[in-house]
Each structure stands twice: as structure tokens, then as C-alpha cells.
PDB file of C-alpha atoms in Angstrom:
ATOM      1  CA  UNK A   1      74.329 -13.953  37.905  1.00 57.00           C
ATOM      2  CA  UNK A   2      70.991 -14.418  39.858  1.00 71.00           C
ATOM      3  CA  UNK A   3      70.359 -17.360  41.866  1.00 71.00           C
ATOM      4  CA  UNK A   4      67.553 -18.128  39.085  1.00 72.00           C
ATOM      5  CA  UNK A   5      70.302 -17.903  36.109  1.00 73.00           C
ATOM      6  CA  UNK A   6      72.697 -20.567  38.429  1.00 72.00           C
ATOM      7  CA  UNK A   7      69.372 -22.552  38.491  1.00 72.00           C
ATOM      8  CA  UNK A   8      69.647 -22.924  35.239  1.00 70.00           C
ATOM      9  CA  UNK A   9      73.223 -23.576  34.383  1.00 68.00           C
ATOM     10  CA  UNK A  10      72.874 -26.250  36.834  1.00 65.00           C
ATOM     11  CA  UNK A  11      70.313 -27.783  34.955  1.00 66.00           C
ATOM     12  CA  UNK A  12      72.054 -27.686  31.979  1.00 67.00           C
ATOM     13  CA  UNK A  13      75.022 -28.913  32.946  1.00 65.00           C
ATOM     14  CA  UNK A  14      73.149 -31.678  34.336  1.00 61.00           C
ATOM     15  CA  UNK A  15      71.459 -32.836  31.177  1.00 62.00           C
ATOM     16  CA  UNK A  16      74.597 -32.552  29.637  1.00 61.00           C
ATOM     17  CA  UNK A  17      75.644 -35.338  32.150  1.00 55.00           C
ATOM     18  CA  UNK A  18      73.166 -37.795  31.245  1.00 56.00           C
ATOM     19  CA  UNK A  19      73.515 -37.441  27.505  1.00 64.00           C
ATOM     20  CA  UNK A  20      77.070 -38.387  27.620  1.00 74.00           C
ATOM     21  CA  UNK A  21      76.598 -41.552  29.978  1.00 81.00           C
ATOM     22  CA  UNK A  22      79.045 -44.300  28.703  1.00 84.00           C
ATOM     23  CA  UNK A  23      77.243 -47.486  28.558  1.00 85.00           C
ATOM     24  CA  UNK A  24      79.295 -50.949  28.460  1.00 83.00           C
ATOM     25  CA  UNK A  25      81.022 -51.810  24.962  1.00 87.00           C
ATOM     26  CA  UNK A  26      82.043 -54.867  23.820  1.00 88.00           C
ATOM     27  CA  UNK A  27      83.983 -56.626  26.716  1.00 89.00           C
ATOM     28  CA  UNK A  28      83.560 -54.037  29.413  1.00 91.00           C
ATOM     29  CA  UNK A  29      81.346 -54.243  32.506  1.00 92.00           C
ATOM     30  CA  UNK A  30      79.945 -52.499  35.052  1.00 92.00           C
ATOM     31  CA  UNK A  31      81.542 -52.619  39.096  1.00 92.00           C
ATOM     32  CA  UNK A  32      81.303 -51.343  42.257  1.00 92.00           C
ATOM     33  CA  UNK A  33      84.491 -50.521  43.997  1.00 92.00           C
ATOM     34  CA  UNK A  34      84.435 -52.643  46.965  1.00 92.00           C
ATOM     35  CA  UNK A  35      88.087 -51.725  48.441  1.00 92.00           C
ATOM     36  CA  UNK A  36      90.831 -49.894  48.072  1.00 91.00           C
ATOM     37  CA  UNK A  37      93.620 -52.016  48.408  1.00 90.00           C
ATOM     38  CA  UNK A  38      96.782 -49.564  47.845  1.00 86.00           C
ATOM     39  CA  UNK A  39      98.386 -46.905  45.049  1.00 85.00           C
ATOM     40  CA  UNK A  40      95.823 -47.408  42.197  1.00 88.00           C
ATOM     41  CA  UNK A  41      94.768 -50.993  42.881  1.00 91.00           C
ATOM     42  CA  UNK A  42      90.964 -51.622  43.908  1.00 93.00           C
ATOM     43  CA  UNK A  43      88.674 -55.058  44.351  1.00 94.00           C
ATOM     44  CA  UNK A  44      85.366 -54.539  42.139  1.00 93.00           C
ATOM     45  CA  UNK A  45      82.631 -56.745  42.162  1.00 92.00           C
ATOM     46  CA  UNK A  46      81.790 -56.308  38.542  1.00 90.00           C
ATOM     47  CA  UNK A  47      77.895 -57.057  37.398  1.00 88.00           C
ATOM     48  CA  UNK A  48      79.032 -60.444  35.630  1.00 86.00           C
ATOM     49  CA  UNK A  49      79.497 -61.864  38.800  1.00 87.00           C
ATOM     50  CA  UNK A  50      83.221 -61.966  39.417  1.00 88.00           C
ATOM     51  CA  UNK A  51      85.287 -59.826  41.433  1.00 92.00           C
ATOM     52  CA  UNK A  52      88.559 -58.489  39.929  1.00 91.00           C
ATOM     53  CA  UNK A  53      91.637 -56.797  41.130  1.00 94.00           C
ATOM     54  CA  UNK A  54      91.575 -53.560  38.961  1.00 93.00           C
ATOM     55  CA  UNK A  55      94.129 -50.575  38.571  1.00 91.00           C
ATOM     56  CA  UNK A  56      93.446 -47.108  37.341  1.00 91.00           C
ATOM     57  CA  UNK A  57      95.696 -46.936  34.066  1.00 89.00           C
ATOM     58  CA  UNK A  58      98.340 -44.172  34.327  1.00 87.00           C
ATOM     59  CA  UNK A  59      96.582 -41.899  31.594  1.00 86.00           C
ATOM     60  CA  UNK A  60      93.923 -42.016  34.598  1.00 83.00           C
ATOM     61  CA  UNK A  61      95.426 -41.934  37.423  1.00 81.00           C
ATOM     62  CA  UNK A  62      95.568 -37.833  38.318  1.00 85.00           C
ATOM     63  CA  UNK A  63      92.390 -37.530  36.772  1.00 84.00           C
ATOM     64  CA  UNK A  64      90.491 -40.509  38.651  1.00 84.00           C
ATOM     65  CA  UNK A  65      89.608 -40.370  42.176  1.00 87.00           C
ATOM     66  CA  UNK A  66      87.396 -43.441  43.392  1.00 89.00           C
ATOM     67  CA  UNK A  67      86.650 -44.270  46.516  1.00 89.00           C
ATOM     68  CA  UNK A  68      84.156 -47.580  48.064  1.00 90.00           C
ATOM     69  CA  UNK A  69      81.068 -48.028  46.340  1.00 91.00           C
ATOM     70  CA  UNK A  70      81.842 -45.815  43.453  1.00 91.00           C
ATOM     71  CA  UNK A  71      79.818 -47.422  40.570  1.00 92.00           C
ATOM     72  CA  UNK A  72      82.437 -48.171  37.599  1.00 92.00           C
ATOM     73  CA  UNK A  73      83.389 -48.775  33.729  1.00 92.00           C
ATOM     74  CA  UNK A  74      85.749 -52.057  34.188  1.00 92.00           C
ATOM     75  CA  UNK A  75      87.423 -53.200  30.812  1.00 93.00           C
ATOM     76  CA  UNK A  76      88.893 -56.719  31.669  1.00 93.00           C
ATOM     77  CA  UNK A  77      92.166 -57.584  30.835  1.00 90.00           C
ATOM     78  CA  UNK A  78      92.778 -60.036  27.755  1.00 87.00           C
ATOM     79  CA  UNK A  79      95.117 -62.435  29.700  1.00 84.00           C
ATOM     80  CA  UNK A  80      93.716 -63.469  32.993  1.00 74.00           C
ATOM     81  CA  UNK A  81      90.265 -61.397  32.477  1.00 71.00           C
ATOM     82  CA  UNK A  82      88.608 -63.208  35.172  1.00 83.00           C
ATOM     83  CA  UNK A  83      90.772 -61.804  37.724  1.00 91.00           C
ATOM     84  CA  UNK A  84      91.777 -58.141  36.954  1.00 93.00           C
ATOM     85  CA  UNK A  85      91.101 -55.341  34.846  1.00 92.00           C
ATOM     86  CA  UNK A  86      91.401 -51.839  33.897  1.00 93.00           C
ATOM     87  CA  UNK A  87      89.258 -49.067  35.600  1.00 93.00           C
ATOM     88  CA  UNK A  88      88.013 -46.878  32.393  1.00 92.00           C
ATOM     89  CA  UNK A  89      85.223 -44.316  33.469  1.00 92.00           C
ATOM     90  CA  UNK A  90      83.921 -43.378  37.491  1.00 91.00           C
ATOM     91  CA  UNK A  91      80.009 -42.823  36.644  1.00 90.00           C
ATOM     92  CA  UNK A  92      78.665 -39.295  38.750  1.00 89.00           C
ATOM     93  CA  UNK A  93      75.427 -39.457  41.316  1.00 88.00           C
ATOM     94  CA  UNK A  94      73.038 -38.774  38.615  1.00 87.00           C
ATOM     95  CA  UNK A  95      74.884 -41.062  36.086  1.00 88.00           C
ATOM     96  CA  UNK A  96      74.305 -43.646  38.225  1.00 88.00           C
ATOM     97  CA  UNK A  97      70.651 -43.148  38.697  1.00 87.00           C
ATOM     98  CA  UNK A  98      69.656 -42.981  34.859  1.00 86.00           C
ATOM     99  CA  UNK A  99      72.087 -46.187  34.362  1.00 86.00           C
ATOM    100  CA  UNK A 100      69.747 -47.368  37.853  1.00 87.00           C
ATOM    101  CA  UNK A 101      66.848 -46.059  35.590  1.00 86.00           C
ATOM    102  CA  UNK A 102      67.310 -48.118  32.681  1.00 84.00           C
ATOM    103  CA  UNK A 103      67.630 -51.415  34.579  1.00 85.00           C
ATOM    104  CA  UNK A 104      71.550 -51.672  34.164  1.00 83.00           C
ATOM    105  CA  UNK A 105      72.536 -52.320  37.932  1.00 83.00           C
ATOM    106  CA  UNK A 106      69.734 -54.434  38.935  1.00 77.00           C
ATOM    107  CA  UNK A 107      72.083 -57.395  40.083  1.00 72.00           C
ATOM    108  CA  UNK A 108      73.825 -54.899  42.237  1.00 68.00           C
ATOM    109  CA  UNK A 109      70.211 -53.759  43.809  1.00 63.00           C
ATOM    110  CA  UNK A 110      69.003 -57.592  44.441  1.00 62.00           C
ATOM    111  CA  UNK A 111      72.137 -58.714  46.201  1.00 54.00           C
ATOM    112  CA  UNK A 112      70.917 -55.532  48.464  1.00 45.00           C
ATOM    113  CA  UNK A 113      74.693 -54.646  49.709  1.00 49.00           C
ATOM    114  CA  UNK A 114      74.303 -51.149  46.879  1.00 42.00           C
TER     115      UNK A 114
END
């Protein structure tokens, strides 16, 4: 392929990206991965304003690699919501500027630690 043609394919792909963003549903929220605290355990500050103690599930876990300040899809749990959840979905760079785009992380960009 010519470097034009890779262009290309690259653009593609990347519009392919943004179509399939997954936006919050229902009870889920949106977090940034504050620290990594050991196996698949990691504190997020979700966007609600509360900061749980999440795991990647194990249909996840070789599949899902986040690190600190990797922008997040947290489902809460149903007992003891408040304090942990369920990581579901690690948003990509240019995910994270069209959710930045449509105003969905603006409580992460005032408290100015994003």
C-alpha cells in the first residue's frame, strides 16, 4: 500500500471509532482511573462525584489494560454502589475527545486535575 492508501485506512478506522463511542446507560458513569491499587482493583473518581473502588470483571480482565488517568465506563454495583463498581469499557484518545466535545467530562475539566 502507499503511504496515501494507509492515510486513508487510518482515517477510516478512526471514524469508525467515534461512531461506536459508548455513552453512559442507565446507572453507569463516567471515571477517571486515579490508582491502581493491585490485581484488577483501581480507585476512580467517577463524574457523580464519588470515588469507588472498581475491579475489571473477569470476562475483561485479558482484554482490559488501564492504567492512571484512563477515562472510563463505571457500572456501580447494586449493593454498596457508592463505594465500588465494575469497570465496563476503557474509552481511546479520540473517544475521549468527542465525549470532551460533547460536554460529557466537563466536571473532570473544572476540578483542573484532567
Amino acid at each position: 500500500m502507499s503511504k496515501k492508501e494507509d492515510e486513508q485506512a487510518r482515517l477510516e478506522e478512526e471514524q469508525m471509532e467515534l461512531r461506536r463511542v459508548k455513552l453512559p446507560r442507565g446507572d453507569q458513569v463516567l471515571g477517571l482511573c486515579e490508582q491502581r491499587v493491585g490485581g484488577s482493583r483501581m480507585k476512580v473518581r467517577c463524574l457523580d462525584g464519588k470515588t469507588r473502588m472498581c475491579r475489571i470483571p473477569g470476562r475483561l480482565k485479558r482484554k482490559l489494560w488501564v492504567r492512571e488517568n484512563d477515562i472510563l465506563l463505571i457500572e456501580p454495583w447494586e449493593l454498596g454502589g457508592d463505594e465500588h463498581g465494575d469497570v465496563i469499557f476503557k474509552y481511546k484518545p479520540i473517544q475521549v475527545g468527542f465525549l470532551r466535545d460533547r460536554g460529557l467530562l466537563k466536571s473532570l475539566e473544572e476540578r483542573d486535575e484532567f
